[in-house]
Coordinates of C-alpha atoms and ligand atoms in Angstrom, one line a residue:
M1 CA -14.9 -28.6 29.6
A2 CA -12.7 -25.1 29.8
E3 CA -15.2 -23.3 28.9
E4 CA -17.4 -24.6 32.0
A5 CA -14.9 -24.4 34.2
V6 CA -14.4 -20.9 33.6
L7 CA -18.0 -19.9 34.0
G8 CA -18.5 -22.2 36.8
Y9 CA -15.9 -21.0 38.8
L10 CA -17.4 -17.2 38.4
E11 CA -20.8 -18.1 39.5
K12 CA -19.1 -18.6 42.8
N13 CA -15.3 -16.4 42.8
E14 CA -15.0 -12.5 42.4
E15 CA -12.1 -13.5 40.1
I16 CA -9.7 -15.8 38.3
L17 CA -6.2 -13.9 38.7
D18 CA -4.2 -15.7 37.0
S19 CA -5.1 -18.0 34.1
G20 CA -2.1 -19.6 34.0
K21 CA -2.4 -20.8 37.8
F22 CA -5.6 -21.5 37.1
A23 CA -5.5 -23.9 34.3
E24 CA -2.7 -25.7 36.2
E25 CA -5.3 -26.4 39.0
K26 CA -8.1 -27.4 36.5
G27 CA -5.3 -29.4 34.7
I28 CA -6.9 -28.4 31.5
S29 CA -4.2 -26.8 29.1
H30 CA -3.4 -23.1 29.4
D31 CA -3.8 -22.5 25.4
E32 CA -7.5 -24.0 26.0
I33 CA -8.4 -21.4 28.6
V34 CA -7.0 -18.8 27.0
N35 CA -9.1 -19.6 23.8
V36 CA -12.1 -20.2 25.6
I37 CA -11.6 -16.3 28.0
K38 CA -10.7 -15.2 24.4
S39 CA -14.0 -16.2 22.9
L40 CA -16.3 -15.6 26.1
N41 CA -14.5 -12.0 26.5
G42 CA -15.6 -11.1 22.9
F43 CA -18.9 -12.4 23.6
R44 CA -19.1 -9.6 26.8
L45 CA -19.5 -12.5 29.0
L46 CA -16.0 -12.0 30.6
D47 CA -14.3 -8.9 31.1
A48 CA -10.5 -10.0 30.9
Q49 CA -7.4 -8.3 31.5
D50 CA -3.8 -9.1 29.9
I51 CA -1.3 -9.8 32.3
K52 CA 2.2 -10.2 31.1
K53 CA 5.1 -11.6 32.9
E54 CA 8.5 -12.4 32.5
R55 CA 9.8 -16.0 33.1
W56 CA 12.6 -17.6 32.9
V57 CA 13.1 -20.8 30.8
L58 CA 15.7 -22.9 30.6
T59 CA 18.4 -23.4 27.2
Q60 CA 19.1 -26.2 25.6
E61 CA 22.5 -26.4 27.6
G62 CA 20.5 -25.5 31.4
E63 CA 18.0 -28.2 30.0
S64 CA 20.9 -31.1 29.9
Y65 CA 22.9 -29.9 32.7
A66 CA 19.3 -30.0 34.9
K67 CA 19.3 -33.6 34.2
D68 CA 22.8 -34.8 34.0
G69 CA 24.1 -32.0 36.9
S70 CA 26.7 -29.5 36.2
P71 CA 29.6 -29.7 34.2
E72 CA 31.5 -28.7 37.1
V73 CA 30.2 -31.5 39.1
Q74 CA 30.3 -33.8 36.6
L75 CA 34.3 -33.3 36.1
F76 CA 34.6 -33.2 40.2
L77 CA 33.5 -36.3 40.7
A78 CA 35.0 -38.2 37.6
V79 CA 38.5 -37.2 39.6
P80 CA 39.1 -39.9 41.4
P81 CA 40.8 -39.0 45.1
E82 CA 44.2 -40.0 44.2
G83 CA 44.0 -38.0 41.1
I84 CA 43.8 -38.2 37.2
T85 CA 45.8 -37.6 34.7
R86 CA 44.6 -34.5 32.1
E87 CA 44.5 -36.5 29.7
D88 CA 42.6 -39.5 31.0
L89 CA 40.0 -36.6 32.6
Q90 CA 39.6 -35.4 29.0
K91 CA 39.2 -38.7 27.5
L92 CA 36.3 -39.5 30.5
K93 CA 34.8 -36.2 30.1
P94 CA 35.3 -34.5 26.5
S95 CA 32.2 -33.1 25.7
I96 CA 32.3 -30.7 29.0
Y97 CA 35.8 -31.0 29.9
K98 CA 36.8 -27.3 29.3
I99 CA 33.5 -25.7 30.6
G100 CA 33.8 -28.1 33.7
T101 CA 37.3 -27.4 34.9
Q102 CA 37.0 -23.6 34.5
Q103 CA 34.4 -23.5 36.7
A104 CA 35.6 -26.6 38.9
I105 CA 38.4 -24.8 39.6
K106 CA 37.0 -20.8 39.8
N107 CA 35.1 -22.7 42.5
K108 CA 38.2 -24.2 43.7
W109 CA 37.5 -27.6 43.8
I110 CA 40.2 -28.7 42.0
E111 CA 43.7 -28.5 41.4
M112 CA 45.5 -28.6 38.0
G113 CA 48.9 -29.6 37.9
K114 CA 50.9 -30.0 34.8
L115 CA 49.4 -33.3 34.1
Q116 CA 47.9 -34.2 36.8
V117 CA 44.8 -33.0 38.3
S118 CA 43.5 -33.5 42.1
R119 CA 40.5 -32.3 43.8
K120 CA 41.0 -30.4 46.5
V121 CA 38.0 -30.6 48.2
D122 CA 35.8 -34.4 49.2
H123 CA 32.3 -33.5 48.7
V124 CA 30.4 -30.8 46.4
D125 CA 26.8 -30.0 46.2
D126 CA 25.4 -29.2 43.0
K127 CA 23.7 -25.7 43.2
V128 CA 23.7 -24.8 39.6
R129 CA 21.7 -27.9 38.9
D130 CA 19.2 -27.3 41.4
F131 CA 18.7 -23.6 40.8
L132 CA 17.9 -25.0 37.4
I133 CA 15.2 -27.8 38.9
Q134 CA 13.7 -25.0 40.8
I135 CA 13.3 -22.5 37.7
Q136 CA 12.2 -25.8 35.8
N137 CA 9.7 -26.1 38.2
G138 CA 8.7 -22.1 38.3
E139 CA 10.3 -21.9 41.7
A140 CA 11.3 -18.1 42.2
I141 CA 15.4 -17.9 43.0
G142 CA 17.3 -14.8 44.1
S143 CA 18.2 -12.4 41.6
D144 CA 21.9 -12.7 41.4
D145 CA 21.5 -16.4 40.8
I146 CA 19.3 -15.6 38.0
D147 CA 22.1 -13.6 36.4
A148 CA 24.8 -16.0 37.0
L149 CA 22.9 -18.4 35.2
K150 CA 22.1 -15.5 32.2
R151 CA 25.6 -15.2 32.5
R152 CA 26.2 -19.1 31.5
K153 CA 23.7 -19.3 29.2
L154 CA 22.1 -21.6 30.7
I155 CA 18.5 -19.7 30.8
S156 CA 16.7 -17.0 29.4
S157 CA 13.8 -14.9 29.5
Q158 CA 10.6 -15.4 27.6
M159 CA 6.9 -13.2 27.6
W160 CA 4.4 -14.8 29.3
K161 CA 1.2 -14.3 28.6
G162 CA -2.0 -14.4 30.1
Y163 CA -5.7 -13.2 31.5
S164 CA -7.2 -11.9 34.7
V165 CA -11.0 -12.5 34.8
K166 CA -14.0 -11.3 35.5
K167 CA -17.5 -11.3 35.5
G168 CA -18.8 -9.6 32.3
P169 CA -21.8 -7.4 31.7
K170 CA -23.5 -10.5 29.9
Y171 CA -22.4 -13.1 32.3
T172 CA -24.3 -16.3 32.7
P173 CA -22.8 -19.2 34.5
K174 CA -24.4 -21.5 31.4
R175 CA -23.6 -20.3 27.7
K176 CA -27.1 -21.2 26.1
K177 CA -26.4 -23.0 22.9
V178 CA -28.5 -21.7 20.4
A179 CA -29.6 -24.0 17.5
T180 CA -28.3 -23.3 13.5
D181 CA -30.6 -26.2 12.1
L182 CA -34.4 -26.8 12.7
T183 CA -33.5 -30.9 12.7
R184 CA -36.0 -34.2 12.7
E185 CA -35.0 -35.0 15.7
N186 CA -36.4 -31.6 17.5
L187 CA -39.8 -32.3 15.1
L188 CA -40.3 -36.0 16.4
R189 CA -39.3 -34.8 20.1
G190 CA -41.8 -32.0 19.8
D191 CA -38.7 -30.0 21.6
W192 CA -38.0 -27.3 18.6
K193 CA -41.4 -25.2 20.9
E194 CA -38.1 -24.7 23.8
I195 CA -35.7 -24.8 21.3
E196 CA -33.9 -20.9 20.6
F197 CA -32.6 -20.9 17.2
K198 CA -29.4 -18.7 16.1
E199 CA -30.6 -15.1 14.0
Y200 CA -29.8 -15.2 10.4
N201 CA -27.0 -13.2 9.5
F202 CA -27.9 -11.7 6.3
L203 CA -24.9 -9.4 6.0
A204 CA -22.8 -12.6 5.9
K205 CA -20.4 -13.0 2.9
G206 CA -21.8 -15.9 0.8
Q207 CA -19.4 -18.7 -0.5
P208 CA -17.5 -17.4 -3.2
T209 CA -18.6 -19.2 -6.8
E210 CA -16.4 -21.2 -8.4
G211 CA -16.4 -20.9 -12.2
G212 CA -14.0 -21.0 -15.3
C213 CA -12.8 -17.6 -15.9
L214 CA -11.0 -15.6 -19.1
H215 CA -7.1 -15.0 -18.8
P216 CA -6.7 -11.7 -19.6
L217 CA -5.3 -12.5 -23.0
L218 CA -8.2 -14.0 -24.3
K219 CA -10.6 -11.1 -22.5
V220 CA -8.3 -9.1 -25.1
R221 CA -8.2 -11.4 -28.1
R222 CA -12.3 -11.1 -28.3
Q223 CA -12.3 -7.5 -27.8
I224 CA -9.8 -7.2 -31.1
Q225 CA -10.9 -9.8 -32.6
M226 CA -15.1 -7.4 -32.4
I227 CA -12.6 -5.3 -33.6
F228 CA -12.0 -6.5 -37.0
L229 CA -15.2 -8.1 -37.9
Q230 CA -17.3 -4.6 -37.2
M231 CA -14.1 -3.1 -40.0
G232 CA -15.5 -6.4 -42.6
F233 CA -12.5 -8.4 -41.4
E234 CA -12.7 -12.2 -42.2
E235 CA -10.2 -14.6 -39.6
M236 CA -7.6 -16.8 -41.4
P237 CA -8.1 -20.1 -40.3
T238 CA -4.5 -19.9 -37.7
N239 CA -4.8 -24.0 -36.4
N240 CA -1.6 -25.5 -37.4
F241 CA 1.4 -24.2 -35.1
V242 CA 3.7 -26.1 -37.1
E243 CA 4.2 -25.2 -40.7
S244 CA 7.1 -25.3 -43.3
S245 CA 10.5 -23.2 -44.0
F246 CA 8.3 -22.3 -47.3
W247 CA 5.3 -21.2 -46.1
N248 CA 7.1 -19.5 -43.0
F249 CA 10.1 -17.9 -45.0
D250 CA 10.4 -18.2 -48.5
A251 CA 7.3 -17.3 -49.8
L252 CA 8.1 -14.4 -47.8
F253 CA 10.9 -13.7 -49.9
Q254 CA 13.2 -14.0 -47.2
P255 CA 16.2 -15.4 -47.9
Q256 CA 17.7 -18.7 -47.0
Q257 CA 20.6 -17.6 -45.1
H258 CA 19.0 -14.9 -43.5
P259 CA 19.8 -14.8 -39.5
A260 CA 16.0 -15.8 -38.2
R261 CA 16.2 -18.8 -40.3
D262 CA 18.7 -20.4 -37.9
S263 CA 18.5 -22.3 -35.1
H264 CA 19.2 -20.1 -32.9
D265 CA 16.2 -17.6 -33.5
T266 CA 13.6 -20.9 -34.9
F267 CA 12.1 -23.9 -33.4
F268 CA 12.6 -26.6 -36.1
L269 CA 11.0 -29.9 -36.1
K270 CA 13.1 -33.6 -35.5
E271 CA 10.0 -35.4 -36.3
P272 CA 8.5 -34.7 -39.1
S273 CA 11.4 -32.7 -39.8
T274 CA 10.5 -32.2 -43.8
T275 CA 7.0 -30.9 -45.1
R276 CA 5.5 -33.1 -47.5
T277 CA 3.9 -31.5 -49.9
L278 CA 4.4 -28.3 -51.7
P279 CA 2.7 -26.8 -54.9
E280 CA 5.6 -27.5 -57.4
D281 CA 4.6 -24.9 -60.2
Y282 CA 4.8 -22.5 -57.4
V283 CA 7.7 -23.4 -55.8
E284 CA 9.7 -23.0 -58.9
R285 CA 8.7 -19.5 -59.5
V286 CA 9.7 -18.9 -55.9
K287 CA 13.1 -20.5 -56.5
Q288 CA 14.1 -18.1 -59.2
V289 CA 12.5 -15.1 -58.1
H290 CA 15.4 -15.6 -55.1
E291 CA 17.7 -16.9 -57.0
S292 CA 18.2 -14.5 -60.1
G293 CA 14.7 -12.7 -59.4
G294 CA 12.0 -11.3 -62.0
Y295 CA 8.8 -9.6 -62.5
G296 CA 11.2 -5.8 -62.2
S297 CA 14.2 -7.2 -59.7
R298 CA 17.0 -8.5 -59.5
G299 CA 16.4 -11.4 -56.4
Y300 CA 19.4 -12.3 -54.4
G301 CA 21.6 -14.0 -56.7
Y302 CA 22.5 -17.2 -54.5
E303 CA 21.7 -21.2 -54.8
W304 CA 18.0 -21.8 -53.6
K305 CA 17.9 -25.0 -51.8
R306 CA 15.0 -27.3 -51.8
E307 CA 16.1 -29.2 -48.8
E308 CA 15.8 -25.6 -46.5
A309 CA 12.4 -25.1 -47.7
N310 CA 11.3 -28.3 -47.0
K311 CA 12.2 -28.2 -43.1
N312 CA 9.5 -28.5 -40.4
L313 CA 9.4 -25.6 -37.7
L314 CA 7.4 -24.1 -35.2
R315 CA 5.7 -20.6 -37.4
T316 CA 7.7 -18.1 -36.2
H317 CA 5.2 -15.3 -37.1
T318 CA 1.4 -15.4 -38.5
T319 CA 2.2 -13.8 -41.7
A320 CA 2.8 -17.8 -42.5
V321 CA -0.5 -18.0 -42.8
S322 CA -1.1 -14.8 -45.0
S323 CA 0.8 -16.4 -47.1
R324 CA -0.7 -19.5 -47.8
M325 CA -3.8 -17.4 -47.6
L326 CA -2.9 -15.1 -50.5
Y327 CA -1.6 -17.8 -52.8
A328 CA -4.9 -19.2 -52.3
L329 CA -6.5 -16.5 -53.6
A330 CA -4.6 -16.0 -56.5
Q331 CA -5.6 -19.5 -58.0
G332 CA -9.4 -18.5 -58.9
T333 CA -10.9 -15.2 -59.6
F334 CA -9.7 -12.5 -57.8
A335 CA -11.7 -10.9 -55.2
P336 CA -10.2 -8.0 -53.0
K337 CA -10.4 -9.7 -48.7
S338 CA -10.0 -8.3 -45.9
Y339 CA -7.8 -11.3 -43.2
Y340 CA -6.7 -11.2 -40.0
S341 CA -5.5 -14.0 -37.7
I342 CA -4.6 -13.6 -33.7
D343 CA -2.8 -16.6 -32.9
R344 CA 0.1 -18.0 -30.9
V345 CA 3.8 -18.0 -32.7
F346 CA 7.0 -19.5 -30.9
R347 CA 10.8 -17.8 -31.6
N348 CA 13.9 -19.2 -30.0
E349 CA 14.5 -16.6 -27.9
A350 CA 16.1 -15.8 -24.0
V351 CA 13.5 -15.5 -21.6
D352 CA 13.3 -12.0 -19.6
R353 CA 10.5 -9.6 -17.9
T354 CA 9.4 -8.8 -21.7
H355 CA 10.1 -12.1 -24.3
L356 CA 8.5 -16.1 -23.9
A357 CA 9.5 -18.5 -26.6
E358 CA 5.7 -18.2 -27.3
F359 CA 3.0 -15.4 -27.7
H360 CA 0.1 -14.2 -29.7
Q361 CA 0.7 -12.4 -33.0
I362 CA -2.5 -10.0 -34.5
E363 CA -2.3 -9.4 -37.9
G364 CA -4.3 -8.1 -40.3
L365 CA -3.8 -7.7 -44.2
I366 CA -5.8 -6.1 -46.8
C367 CA -5.6 -7.5 -50.6
D368 CA -7.3 -5.1 -53.5
R369 CA -6.2 -3.2 -56.1
G370 CA -4.6 0.3 -56.0
L371 CA -4.0 0.1 -52.5
T372 CA -1.3 2.6 -51.6
L373 CA 1.0 3.2 -48.2
G374 CA -1.6 5.9 -47.9
H375 CA -4.2 3.3 -47.3
L376 CA -2.3 1.5 -45.0
I377 CA -1.7 4.3 -42.8
G378 CA -5.3 5.4 -42.7
V379 CA -6.7 2.0 -41.5
L380 CA -3.7 1.6 -39.2
H381 CA -5.2 5.6 -37.5
D382 CA -8.6 3.3 -38.3
F383 CA -7.6 0.2 -36.4
F384 CA -5.5 1.8 -33.5
S385 CA -8.1 4.6 -32.7
R386 CA -11.0 1.5 -32.3
L387 CA -8.0 0.3 -29.3
G388 CA -7.6 3.2 -28.1
M389 CA -4.5 4.5 -29.1
S390 CA -5.0 7.5 -31.6
K391 CA -1.7 9.0 -31.8
L392 CA 0.2 7.2 -33.9
K393 CA 3.6 7.8 -35.2
F394 CA 5.1 5.7 -38.0
K395 CA 9.3 5.1 -39.0
P396 CA 10.8 3.4 -41.6
A397 CA 11.6 0.0 -41.0
Y398 CA 12.6 -3.1 -42.6
N399 CA 11.8 -6.5 -43.7
P400 CA 12.5 -8.9 -46.1
Y401 CA 8.6 -9.2 -47.7
T402 CA 7.2 -5.8 -47.5
E403 CA 8.1 -2.6 -48.8
P404 CA 7.9 0.0 -48.4
S405 CA 8.0 -1.0 -43.9
M406 CA 7.1 0.6 -41.2
E407 CA 7.3 0.7 -37.3
I408 CA 4.0 1.4 -35.7
F409 CA 4.7 3.9 -32.4
S410 CA 1.5 5.0 -30.1
Y411 CA 1.6 7.5 -27.7
H412 CA 0.9 5.9 -24.0
E413 CA -0.5 8.6 -21.9
G414 CA 0.4 6.6 -18.7
L415 CA 4.1 6.5 -19.4
Q416 CA 3.6 10.1 -21.1
K417 CA 6.0 8.4 -23.9
W418 CA 6.2 6.9 -27.6
V419 CA 6.3 3.3 -27.7
E420 CA 6.4 0.5 -30.2
I421 CA 3.2 -1.1 -31.0
G422 CA 4.3 -2.8 -33.8
N423 CA 5.2 -3.5 -37.7
S424 CA 3.7 -2.9 -40.9
G425 CA 4.3 -2.6 -44.4
M426 CA 3.2 -3.3 -47.9
F427 CA 3.7 -6.8 -49.2
R428 CA 6.9 -6.9 -52.0
P429 CA 5.8 -7.8 -55.5
E430 CA 8.4 -10.3 -55.3
M431 CA 6.1 -11.8 -53.1
L432 CA 3.0 -11.6 -54.7
L433 CA 3.9 -11.9 -58.3
P434 CA 5.0 -15.3 -58.3
M435 CA 1.7 -16.5 -56.4
G436 CA 0.1 -15.5 -59.4
L437 CA -2.0 -12.3 -58.3
P438 CA -2.7 -10.0 -60.8
E439 CA 0.0 -7.1 -61.4
D440 CA -2.3 -4.3 -60.1
V441 CA -3.4 -5.6 -56.5
Q442 CA -1.6 -4.7 -53.6
V443 CA -1.1 -5.8 -50.1
I444 CA -1.3 -3.7 -47.3
A445 CA -0.7 -5.7 -43.9
W446 CA 0.2 -4.6 -39.9
G447 CA 0.7 -6.8 -37.0
L448 CA 1.6 -6.9 -33.2
S449 CA 1.5 -8.9 -30.3
L450 CA -1.0 -9.7 -28.2
E451 CA 0.8 -9.7 -24.9
R452 CA 2.0 -6.0 -25.2
P453 CA -1.6 -4.1 -24.9
T454 CA -3.0 -6.8 -22.6
M455 CA 0.4 -5.8 -20.5
I456 CA -0.6 -2.6 -21.0
L457 CA -4.6 -2.5 -20.7
Y458 CA -4.1 -4.8 -17.1
G459 CA -0.6 -2.6 -16.0
I460 CA 1.3 -5.9 -16.2
D461 CA 4.8 -5.4 -16.4
N462 CA 6.5 -9.0 -16.3
I463 CA 5.0 -11.0 -18.6
R464 CA 6.0 -14.4 -16.7
D465 CA 3.3 -12.9 -14.6
L466 CA 0.6 -13.1 -17.7
F467 CA 2.2 -16.3 -19.3
G468 CA 2.8 -19.5 -18.1
H469 CA 3.7 -21.3 -15.5
K470 CA 4.6 -18.9 -12.9
V471 CA 1.3 -17.1 -13.4
D472 CA -1.0 -16.4 -10.3
L473 CA -4.7 -18.4 -10.5
S474 CA -6.0 -15.6 -8.2
L475 CA -5.1 -13.3 -10.5
I476 CA -6.5 -14.6 -13.4
K477 CA -9.8 -15.5 -11.2
R478 CA -10.2 -11.5 -10.1
N479 CA -9.2 -9.7 -13.4
P480 CA -11.5 -7.2 -14.7
L481 CA -13.5 -7.2 -17.7
C482 CA -12.1 -5.8 -21.0
R483 CA -13.8 -3.3 -23.2
L484 CA -12.2 -1.7 -25.9
G485 CA -14.2 0.8 -28.3
I486 CA -17.2 -0.9 -28.7
Ligands
LIG501 N1 5.3 -10.5 -39.2 C1 5.9 -9.6 -38.6 C2 6.4 -9.8 -37.2 O1 6.3 -11.1 -37.0 C3 4.9 -8.5 -39.0 C4 4.2 -7.5 -39.8 C5 2.9 -8.5 -40.2 C6 4.9 -7.1 -40.4 C7 2.3 -8.1 -42.0 C8 4.7 -6.2 -41.9 C9 3.6 -7.0 -42.2 O2 6.6 -8.6 -36.9

């Protein structure tokens, strides 16, 4: 309707001078007219010029006086010819008492005695209200009066935007509706012969395809998995998040008073709170080695408690799985093995930009006769250079289950500094011999988080942007492929 009104008017008239007035005359909302003008201008059917006008509109206070009268008049009318006490007048007009008396005194309409208020004139006109109503109706008033109302904050200025419109180069009095589809009705009626069809836009972008997408952690995990497989490693089964303290700590020669075994660091299970079965003869050997040593060790010299070992927890590292695997390996005839795993672990940590209470660990181990620290360093170079980190440094470290132990650092070209990327070592005889592994068998092993390389590769500096409930799903949808060393 609005479109026909605008195009039709221009057929007989040179110009629409003011879209606002035009809208009023036609009884169509200005917004609707403006939308039509914009669209027709875009298709060059019209030539539209902006017009901006400063307009006065009533403030909330102004609106209320336009309705109920100015406060000075309201107040004047509340004063009876015989006068009234200040107190009674205030009770009568509490909300406008102050402003009303102020203005009425200024206008010399009333007189305020110590107690009494009385009229000084018989009759007053509400000019303020009249001006406000005129402004409401869009009528012009004198600039002095405008200033007075502005000072009293009864009106404020507003920018009004509209258009003046002339015919454009492609003007037609009626826009032809082009068909977008050939319908059954078109065929039946035969009007398809006359219909003008909209042209195809072969450059239009299609609808985005909806589908699942892989999280960056999964992409990096897949790549690291490929590297392990290429290096001849077998995957360890890491499908149990719940582990007993025995396999997570005791089997790894981690003493029962170790701070990591505190509930501040580890999530213990309430239900079921303890494990049901452990290999009894092996448990006995672990107890012995903790309490009094053996295999060339002095042990820790404390009283080892079975109840501590029985406690169920959410595994704090995937090395718990490595200890199970090595124990299983020791039960048959020994054959060398290379194992890896990439899965989730849990720690009772305060959450910040680099720590969450759960993360993923990458773990690799090689179990063979005659392995040395040199082998470990060599394997780490091989593994990490396949990840694109070929500059490595090692720093002596401590783990209850490895000796010697080394922290792994890599030179980060982007950050231009050395960053810690993992931990490694050779498993202690105190751990391997009670399992029943032959004396000349060594195990070299290392572990790192999956999050650290993923954050570096994807340029994410807050772990909460990568994992957990605050992750932006569109980031997951858009993130690029991951290709590492393959
Ligand atoms: N379990 C160690 C950790 O949680 C990683 C590690 C694995 C260290 C194997 C040495 C050997 O940090």
